[in-house]
mmCIF file of C-alpha atoms and ligand atoms in Angstrom:
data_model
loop_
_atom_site.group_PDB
_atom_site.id
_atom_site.type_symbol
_atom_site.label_atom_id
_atom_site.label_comp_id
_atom_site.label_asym_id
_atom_site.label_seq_id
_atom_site.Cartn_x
_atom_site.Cartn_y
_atom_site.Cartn_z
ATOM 1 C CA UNK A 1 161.532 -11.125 59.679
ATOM 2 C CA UNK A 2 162.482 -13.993 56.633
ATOM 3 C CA UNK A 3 162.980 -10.487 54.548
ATOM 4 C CA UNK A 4 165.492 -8.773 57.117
ATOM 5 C CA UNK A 5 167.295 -12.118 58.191
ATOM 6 C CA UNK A 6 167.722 -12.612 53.921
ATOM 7 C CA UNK A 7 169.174 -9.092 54.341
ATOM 8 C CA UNK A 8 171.544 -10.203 56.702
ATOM 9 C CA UNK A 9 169.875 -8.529 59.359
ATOM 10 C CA UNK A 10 170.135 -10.122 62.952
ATOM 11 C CA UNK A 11 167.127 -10.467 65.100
ATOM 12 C CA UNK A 12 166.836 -10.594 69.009
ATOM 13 C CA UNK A 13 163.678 -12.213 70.981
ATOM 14 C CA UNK A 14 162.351 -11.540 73.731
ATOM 15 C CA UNK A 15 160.422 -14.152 75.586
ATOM 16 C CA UNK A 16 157.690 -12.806 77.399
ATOM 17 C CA UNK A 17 154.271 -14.268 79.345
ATOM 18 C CA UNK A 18 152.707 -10.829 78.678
ATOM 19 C CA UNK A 19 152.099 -8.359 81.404
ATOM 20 C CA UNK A 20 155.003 -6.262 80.687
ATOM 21 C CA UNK A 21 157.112 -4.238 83.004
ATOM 22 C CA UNK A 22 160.167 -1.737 83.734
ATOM 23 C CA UNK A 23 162.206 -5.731 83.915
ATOM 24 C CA UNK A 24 161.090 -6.421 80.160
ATOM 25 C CA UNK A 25 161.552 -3.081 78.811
ATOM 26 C CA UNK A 26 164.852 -3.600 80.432
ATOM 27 C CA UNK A 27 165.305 -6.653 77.816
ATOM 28 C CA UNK A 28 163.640 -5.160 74.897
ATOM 29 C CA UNK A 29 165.896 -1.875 75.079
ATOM 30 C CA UNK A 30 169.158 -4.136 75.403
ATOM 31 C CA UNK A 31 167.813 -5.981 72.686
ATOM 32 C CA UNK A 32 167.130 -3.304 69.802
ATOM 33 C CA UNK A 33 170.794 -2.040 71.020
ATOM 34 C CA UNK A 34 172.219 -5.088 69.975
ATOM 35 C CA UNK A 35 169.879 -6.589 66.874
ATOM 36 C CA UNK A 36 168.598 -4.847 63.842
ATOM 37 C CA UNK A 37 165.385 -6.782 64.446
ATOM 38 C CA UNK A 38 163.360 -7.176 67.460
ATOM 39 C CA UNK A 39 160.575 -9.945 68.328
ATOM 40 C CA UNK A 40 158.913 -10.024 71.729
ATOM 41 C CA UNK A 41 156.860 -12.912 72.442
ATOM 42 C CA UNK A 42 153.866 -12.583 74.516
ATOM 43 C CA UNK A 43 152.855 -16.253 75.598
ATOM 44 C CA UNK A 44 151.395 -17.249 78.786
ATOM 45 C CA UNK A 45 152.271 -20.981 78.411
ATOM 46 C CA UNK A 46 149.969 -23.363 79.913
ATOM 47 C CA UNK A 47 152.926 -26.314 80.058
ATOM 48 C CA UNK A 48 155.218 -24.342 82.790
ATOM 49 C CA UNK A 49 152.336 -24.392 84.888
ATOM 50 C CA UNK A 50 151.298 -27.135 87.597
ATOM 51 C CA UNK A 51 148.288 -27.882 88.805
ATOM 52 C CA UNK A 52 146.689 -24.898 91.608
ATOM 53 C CA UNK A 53 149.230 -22.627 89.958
ATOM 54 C CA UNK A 54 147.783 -19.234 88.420
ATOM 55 C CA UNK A 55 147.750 -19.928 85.137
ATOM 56 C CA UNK A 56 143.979 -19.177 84.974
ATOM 57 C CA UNK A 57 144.654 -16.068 86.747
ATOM 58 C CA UNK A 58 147.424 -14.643 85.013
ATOM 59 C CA UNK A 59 147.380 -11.052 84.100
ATOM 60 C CA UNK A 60 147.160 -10.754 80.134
ATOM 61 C CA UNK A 61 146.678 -6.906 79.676
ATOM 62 C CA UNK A 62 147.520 -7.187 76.003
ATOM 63 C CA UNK A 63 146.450 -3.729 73.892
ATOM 64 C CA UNK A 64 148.749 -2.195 76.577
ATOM 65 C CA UNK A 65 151.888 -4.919 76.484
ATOM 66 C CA UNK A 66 152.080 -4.291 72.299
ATOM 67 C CA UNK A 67 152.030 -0.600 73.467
ATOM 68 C CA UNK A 68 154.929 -1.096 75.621
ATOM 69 C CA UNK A 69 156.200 -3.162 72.962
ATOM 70 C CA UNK A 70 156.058 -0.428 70.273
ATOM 71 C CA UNK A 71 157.588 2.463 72.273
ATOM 72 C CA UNK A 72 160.749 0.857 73.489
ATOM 73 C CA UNK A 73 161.766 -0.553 70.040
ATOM 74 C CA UNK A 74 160.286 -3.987 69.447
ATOM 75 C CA UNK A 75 159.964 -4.559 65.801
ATOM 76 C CA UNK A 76 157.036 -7.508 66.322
ATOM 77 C CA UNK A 77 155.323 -9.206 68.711
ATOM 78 C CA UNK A 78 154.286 -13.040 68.172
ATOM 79 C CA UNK A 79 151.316 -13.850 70.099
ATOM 80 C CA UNK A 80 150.372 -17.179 69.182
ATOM 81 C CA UNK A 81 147.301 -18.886 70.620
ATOM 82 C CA UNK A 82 148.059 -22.261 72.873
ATOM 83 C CA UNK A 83 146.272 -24.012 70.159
ATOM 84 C CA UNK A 84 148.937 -22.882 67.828
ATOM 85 C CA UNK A 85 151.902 -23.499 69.916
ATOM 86 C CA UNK A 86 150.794 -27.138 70.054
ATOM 87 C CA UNK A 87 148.683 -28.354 67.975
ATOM 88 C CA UNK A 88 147.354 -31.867 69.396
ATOM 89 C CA UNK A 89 148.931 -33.241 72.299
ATOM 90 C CA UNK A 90 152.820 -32.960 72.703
ATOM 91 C CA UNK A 91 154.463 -36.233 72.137
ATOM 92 C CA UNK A 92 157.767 -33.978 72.212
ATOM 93 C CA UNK A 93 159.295 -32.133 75.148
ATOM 94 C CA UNK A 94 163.000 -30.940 76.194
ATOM 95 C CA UNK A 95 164.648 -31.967 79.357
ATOM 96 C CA UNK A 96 167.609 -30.180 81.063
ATOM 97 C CA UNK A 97 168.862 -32.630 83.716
ATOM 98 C CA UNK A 98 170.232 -31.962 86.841
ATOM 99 C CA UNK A 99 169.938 -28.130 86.920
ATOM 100 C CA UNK A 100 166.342 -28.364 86.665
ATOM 101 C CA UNK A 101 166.423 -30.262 89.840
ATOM 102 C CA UNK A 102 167.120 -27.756 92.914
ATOM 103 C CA UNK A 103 165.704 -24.641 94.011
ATOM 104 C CA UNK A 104 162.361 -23.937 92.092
ATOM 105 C CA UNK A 105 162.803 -27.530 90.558
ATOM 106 C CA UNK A 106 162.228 -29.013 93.837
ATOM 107 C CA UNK A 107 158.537 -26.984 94.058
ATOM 108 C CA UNK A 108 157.374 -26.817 90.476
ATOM 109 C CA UNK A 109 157.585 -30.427 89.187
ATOM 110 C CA UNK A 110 157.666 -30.004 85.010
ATOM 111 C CA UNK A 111 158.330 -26.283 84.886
ATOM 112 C CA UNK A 112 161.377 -26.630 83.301
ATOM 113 C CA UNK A 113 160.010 -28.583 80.719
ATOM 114 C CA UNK A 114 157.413 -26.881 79.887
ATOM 115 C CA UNK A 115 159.858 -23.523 80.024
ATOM 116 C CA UNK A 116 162.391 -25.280 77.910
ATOM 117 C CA UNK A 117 159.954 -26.768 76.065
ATOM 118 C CA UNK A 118 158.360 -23.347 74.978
ATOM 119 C CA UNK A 119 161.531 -21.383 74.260
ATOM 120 C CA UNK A 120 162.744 -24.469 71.731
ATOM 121 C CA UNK A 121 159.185 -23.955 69.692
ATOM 122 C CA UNK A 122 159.634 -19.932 70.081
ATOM 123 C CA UNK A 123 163.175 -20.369 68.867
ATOM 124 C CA UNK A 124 161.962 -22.566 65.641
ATOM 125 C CA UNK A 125 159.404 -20.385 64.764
ATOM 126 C CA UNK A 126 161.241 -17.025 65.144
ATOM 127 C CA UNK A 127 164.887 -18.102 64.927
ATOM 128 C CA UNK A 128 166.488 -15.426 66.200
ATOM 129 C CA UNK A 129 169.996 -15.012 66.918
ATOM 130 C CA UNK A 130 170.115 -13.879 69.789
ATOM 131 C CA UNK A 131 167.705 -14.457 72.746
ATOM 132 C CA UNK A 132 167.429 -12.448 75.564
ATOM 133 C CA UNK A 133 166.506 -13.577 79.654
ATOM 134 C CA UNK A 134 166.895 -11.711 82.782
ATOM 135 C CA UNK A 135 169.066 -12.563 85.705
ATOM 136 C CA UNK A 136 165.565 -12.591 87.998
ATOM 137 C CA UNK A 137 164.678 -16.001 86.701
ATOM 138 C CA UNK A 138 168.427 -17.267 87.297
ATOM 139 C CA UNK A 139 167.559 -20.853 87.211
ATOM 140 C CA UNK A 140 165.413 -20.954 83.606
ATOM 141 C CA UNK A 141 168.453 -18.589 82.451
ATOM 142 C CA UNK A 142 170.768 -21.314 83.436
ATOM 143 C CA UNK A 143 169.045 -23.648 81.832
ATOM 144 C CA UNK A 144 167.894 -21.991 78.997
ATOM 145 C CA UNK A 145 171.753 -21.702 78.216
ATOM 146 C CA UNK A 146 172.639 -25.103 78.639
ATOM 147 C CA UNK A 147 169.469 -26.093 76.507
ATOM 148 C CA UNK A 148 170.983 -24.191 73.679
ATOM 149 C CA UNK A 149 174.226 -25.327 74.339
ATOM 150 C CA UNK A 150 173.836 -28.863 74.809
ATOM 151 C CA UNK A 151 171.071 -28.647 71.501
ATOM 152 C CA UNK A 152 173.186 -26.958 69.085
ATOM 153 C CA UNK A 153 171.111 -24.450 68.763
ATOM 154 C CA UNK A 154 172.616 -21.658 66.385
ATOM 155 C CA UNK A 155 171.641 -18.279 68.842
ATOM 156 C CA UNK A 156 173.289 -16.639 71.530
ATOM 157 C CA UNK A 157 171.719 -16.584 74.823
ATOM 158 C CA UNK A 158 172.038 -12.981 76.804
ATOM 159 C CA UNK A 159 171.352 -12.536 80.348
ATOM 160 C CA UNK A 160 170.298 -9.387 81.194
ATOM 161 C CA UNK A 161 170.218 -7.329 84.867
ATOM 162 C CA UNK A 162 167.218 -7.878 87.288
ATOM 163 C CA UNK A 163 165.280 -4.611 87.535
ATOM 164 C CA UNK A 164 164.251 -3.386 90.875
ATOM 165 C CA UNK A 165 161.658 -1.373 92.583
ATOM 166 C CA UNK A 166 163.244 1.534 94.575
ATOM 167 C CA UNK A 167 163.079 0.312 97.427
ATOM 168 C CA UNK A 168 164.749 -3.126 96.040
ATOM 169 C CA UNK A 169 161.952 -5.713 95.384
ATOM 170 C CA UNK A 170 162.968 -7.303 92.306
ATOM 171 C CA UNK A 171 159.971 -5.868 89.406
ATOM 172 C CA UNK A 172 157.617 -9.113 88.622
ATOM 173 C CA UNK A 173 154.273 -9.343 86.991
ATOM 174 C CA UNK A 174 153.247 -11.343 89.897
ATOM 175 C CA UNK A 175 153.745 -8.106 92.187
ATOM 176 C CA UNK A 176 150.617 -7.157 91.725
ATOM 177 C CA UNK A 177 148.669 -10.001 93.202
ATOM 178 C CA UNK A 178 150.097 -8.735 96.866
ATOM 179 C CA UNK A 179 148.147 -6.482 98.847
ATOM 180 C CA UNK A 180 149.537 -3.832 100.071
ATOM 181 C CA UNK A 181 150.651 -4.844 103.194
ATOM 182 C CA UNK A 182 152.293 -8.061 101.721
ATOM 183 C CA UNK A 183 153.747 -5.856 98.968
ATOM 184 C CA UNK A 184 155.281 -3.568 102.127
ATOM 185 C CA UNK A 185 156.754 -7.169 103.842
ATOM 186 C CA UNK A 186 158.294 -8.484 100.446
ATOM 187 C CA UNK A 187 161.042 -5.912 100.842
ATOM 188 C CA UNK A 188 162.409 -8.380 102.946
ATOM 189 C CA UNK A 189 163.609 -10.785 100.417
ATOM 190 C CA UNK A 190 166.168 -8.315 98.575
ATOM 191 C CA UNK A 191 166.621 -6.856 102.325
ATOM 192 C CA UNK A 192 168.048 -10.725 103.244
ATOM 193 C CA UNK A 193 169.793 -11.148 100.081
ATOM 194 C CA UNK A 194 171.949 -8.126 100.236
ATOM 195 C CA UNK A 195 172.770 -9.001 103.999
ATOM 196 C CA UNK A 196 174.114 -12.506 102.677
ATOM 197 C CA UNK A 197 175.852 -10.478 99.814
ATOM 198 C CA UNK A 198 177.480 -7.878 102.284
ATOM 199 C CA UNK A 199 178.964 -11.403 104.485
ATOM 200 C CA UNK A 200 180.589 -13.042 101.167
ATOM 201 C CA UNK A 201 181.740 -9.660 100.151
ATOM 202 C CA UNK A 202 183.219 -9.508 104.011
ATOM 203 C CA UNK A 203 184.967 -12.719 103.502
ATOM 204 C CA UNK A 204 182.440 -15.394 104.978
ATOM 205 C CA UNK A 205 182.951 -18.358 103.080
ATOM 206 C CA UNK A 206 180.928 -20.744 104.986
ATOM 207 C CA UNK A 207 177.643 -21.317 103.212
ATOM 208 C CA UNK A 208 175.540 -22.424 105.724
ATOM 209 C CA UNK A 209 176.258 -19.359 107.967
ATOM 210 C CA UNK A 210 175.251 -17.203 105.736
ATOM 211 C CA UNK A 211 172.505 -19.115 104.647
ATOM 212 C CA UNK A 212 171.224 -18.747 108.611
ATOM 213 C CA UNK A 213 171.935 -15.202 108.653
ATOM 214 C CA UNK A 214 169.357 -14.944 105.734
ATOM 215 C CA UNK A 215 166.944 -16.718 107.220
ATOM 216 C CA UNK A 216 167.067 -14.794 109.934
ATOM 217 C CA UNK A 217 166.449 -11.878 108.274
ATOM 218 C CA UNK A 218 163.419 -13.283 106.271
ATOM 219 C CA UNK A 219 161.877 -14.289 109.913
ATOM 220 C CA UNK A 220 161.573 -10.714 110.906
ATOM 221 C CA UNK A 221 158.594 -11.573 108.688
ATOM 222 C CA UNK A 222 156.614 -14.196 109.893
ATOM 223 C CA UNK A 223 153.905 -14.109 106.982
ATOM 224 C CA UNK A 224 156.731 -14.530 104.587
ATOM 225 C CA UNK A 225 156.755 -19.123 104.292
ATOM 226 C CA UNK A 226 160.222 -19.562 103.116
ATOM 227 C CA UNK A 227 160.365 -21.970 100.152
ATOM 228 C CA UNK A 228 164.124 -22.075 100.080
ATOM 229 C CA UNK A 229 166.910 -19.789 100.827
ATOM 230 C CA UNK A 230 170.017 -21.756 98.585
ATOM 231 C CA UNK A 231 173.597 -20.587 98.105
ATOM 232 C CA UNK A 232 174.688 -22.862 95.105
ATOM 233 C CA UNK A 233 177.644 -22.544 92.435
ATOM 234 C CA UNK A 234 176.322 -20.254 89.437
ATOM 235 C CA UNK A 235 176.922 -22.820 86.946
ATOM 236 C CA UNK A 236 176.197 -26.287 88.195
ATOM 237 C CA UNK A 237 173.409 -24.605 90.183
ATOM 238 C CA UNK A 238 174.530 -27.225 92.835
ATOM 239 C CA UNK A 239 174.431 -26.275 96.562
ATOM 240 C CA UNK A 240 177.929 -25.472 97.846
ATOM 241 C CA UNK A 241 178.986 -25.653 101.155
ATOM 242 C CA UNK A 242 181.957 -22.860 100.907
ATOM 243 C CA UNK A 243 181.829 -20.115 98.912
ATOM 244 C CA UNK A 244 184.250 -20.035 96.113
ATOM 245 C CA UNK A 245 183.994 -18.421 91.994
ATOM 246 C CA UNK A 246 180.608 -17.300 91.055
ATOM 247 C CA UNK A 247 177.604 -18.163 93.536
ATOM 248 C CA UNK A 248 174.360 -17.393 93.475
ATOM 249 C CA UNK A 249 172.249 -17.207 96.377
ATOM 250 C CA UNK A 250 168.927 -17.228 95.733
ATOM 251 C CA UNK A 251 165.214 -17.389 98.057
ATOM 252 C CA UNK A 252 161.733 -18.258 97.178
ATOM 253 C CA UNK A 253 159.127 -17.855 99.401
ATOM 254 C CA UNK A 254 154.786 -17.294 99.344
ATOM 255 C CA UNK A 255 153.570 -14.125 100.950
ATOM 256 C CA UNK A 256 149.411 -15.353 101.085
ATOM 257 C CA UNK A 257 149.050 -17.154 97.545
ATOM 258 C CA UNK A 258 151.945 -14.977 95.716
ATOM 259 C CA UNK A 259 155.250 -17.282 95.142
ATOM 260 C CA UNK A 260 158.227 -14.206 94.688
ATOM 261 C CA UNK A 261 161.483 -15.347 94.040
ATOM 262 C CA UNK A 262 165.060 -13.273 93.579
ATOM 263 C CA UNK A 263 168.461 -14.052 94.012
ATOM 264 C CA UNK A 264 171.774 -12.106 94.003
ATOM 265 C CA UNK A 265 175.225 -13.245 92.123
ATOM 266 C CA UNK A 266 177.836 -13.062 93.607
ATOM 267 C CA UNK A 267 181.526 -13.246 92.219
ATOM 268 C CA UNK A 268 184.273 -13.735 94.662
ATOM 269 C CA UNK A 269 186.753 -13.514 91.930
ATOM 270 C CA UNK A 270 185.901 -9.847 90.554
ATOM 271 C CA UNK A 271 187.883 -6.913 92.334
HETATM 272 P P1 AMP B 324 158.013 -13.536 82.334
HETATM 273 O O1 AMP B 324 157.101 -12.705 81.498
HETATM 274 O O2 AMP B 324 157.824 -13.363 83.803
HETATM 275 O O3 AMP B 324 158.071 -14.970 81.893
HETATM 276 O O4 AMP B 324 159.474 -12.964 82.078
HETATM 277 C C1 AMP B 324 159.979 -12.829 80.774
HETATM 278 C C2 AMP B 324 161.440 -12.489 80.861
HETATM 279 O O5 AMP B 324 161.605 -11.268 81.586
HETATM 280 C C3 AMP B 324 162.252 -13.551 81.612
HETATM 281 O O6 AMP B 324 163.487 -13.741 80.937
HETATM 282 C C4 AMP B 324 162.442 -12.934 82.961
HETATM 283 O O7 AMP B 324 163.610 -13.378 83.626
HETATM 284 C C5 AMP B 324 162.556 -11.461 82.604
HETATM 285 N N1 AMP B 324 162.257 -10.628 83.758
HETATM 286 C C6 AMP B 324 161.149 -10.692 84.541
HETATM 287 N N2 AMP B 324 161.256 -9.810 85.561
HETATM 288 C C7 AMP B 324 162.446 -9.188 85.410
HETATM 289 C C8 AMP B 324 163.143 -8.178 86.143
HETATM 290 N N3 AMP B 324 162.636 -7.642 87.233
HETATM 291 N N4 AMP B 324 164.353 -7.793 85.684
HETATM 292 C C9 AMP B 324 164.891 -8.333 84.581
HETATM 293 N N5 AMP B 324 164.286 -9.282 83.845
HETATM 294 C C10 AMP B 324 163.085 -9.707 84.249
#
């Protein structure tokens, strides 16, 4: 990579935890169609996880993820050990305020930091110029931005589509912890979020109407415990109480031990 960068090449990354899908190809393909040089990172990073979490049980299928790697255009895959990524005990760590505090902030104390944390190392080590996230983790996109933003950070962050299942569950490497009666009933998240899409697109500008009609959707599936169901500005990531510019409205909820989150965007300004 120092060789093609001298050569004035650009690189992309790709910031991955490893058990790749149709969502990551997704941001590996836009990446090689935008950078001569593409890195995906494969890093399940014990920092973003809390205590109970499933870091332990993670799925790490790697031969096959440097596969996937390989046939949709990735140049390189880092894979560093946690031993490598920090060495010792971190006396250094990067804080986004105030967006890392709703939604999954309120749920996963220290996520953010430990996502923020990680992407400021990976960015160090493979300084790319461009980085790529995808709209399914809207929040750690968010905040990923302002991170680089706020740090001076000398790469452009791109946020790329969420990738769906046909039948609209957003594509996650957590999917396949849910049996498959639980994968059947998380069709109602995207099933929710397009209703509260279809009311903003209608006009419905009060938030917490919509928010109810969500909810009431996500009831018609009682084993579905609702973390949150937020409607918040796109940019501040703070709730909003009318609908107005870019919105996102996003839901988290546990189906048995699997956390699944999604979210829509919505922009009342574009015709
Ligand atoms: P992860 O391996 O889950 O940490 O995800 C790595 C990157 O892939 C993050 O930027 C995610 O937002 C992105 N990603 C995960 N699932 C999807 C999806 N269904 N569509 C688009 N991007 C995704």
């Amino acid at each position: 990579m120092k060789q093609a960068r001298a050569a004035g090449k650009t690189v992309g990354l790709v910031p991955t935890m490893g058990a790749l899908h149709v969502g990551h190809v997704s941001l590996i393909e836009a990446a090689a169609a935008r950078c001569d040089r593409v890195v995906v990172s494969i890093f399940v990073n014990p920092t973003q996880f809390g205590p109970g979490e499933d870091f332990d049980k993670y799925p790490r299928p790697f031969e096959n993820d440097v596969a996937i790697c390989a046939k949709h255009g990735a140049h390189a895959v880092f894979a560093p050990s946690a031993a490598e990524m920090y060495r010792g005990k971190n006396l250094t760590w990067v804080t986004v305020e105030k967006l890392t505090e709703p939604l999954c902030g309120r749920n996963r104390p220290g996520h953010f930091r430990g996502v923020t944390t990680v992407c400021a190392k990976l960015f160090n080590v493979v300084l790319p110029d461009l980085a790529f996230f995808g709209q399914k983790d809207a929040q750690q996109a968010a905040v990923i931005r302002r991170m680089a933003v706020d740090l001076n950070m000398p790469l452009e962050i791109v946020v790329c589509p969420t990738v769906r299942e046909p039948d609209g569950l957003a594509v996650s490497s957590r999917n396949q912890y849910l049996g498959s009666q639980e994968r059947e009933e998380a069709t109602v998240i995207y099933r929710a979020l397009q209703k509260g899409g279809e009311l903003i697109h209608a006009g419905q500008t009060d938030a917490s109407r919509i928010i109810d009609e969500v909810c009431g959707v996500l009831r018609r599936v009682p084993a579905l415990q609702v973390e949150y169901v937020s409607l918040v500005d796109a940019e501040s990531l703070q709730e909003i109480e009318q609908v107005r510019g870019k919105v996102l409205l996003a839901v988290a909820g546990r189906l048995g031990s699997t956390r699944l989150i999604d979210n829509i965007l919505v922009d009342t300004t574009a015709k």
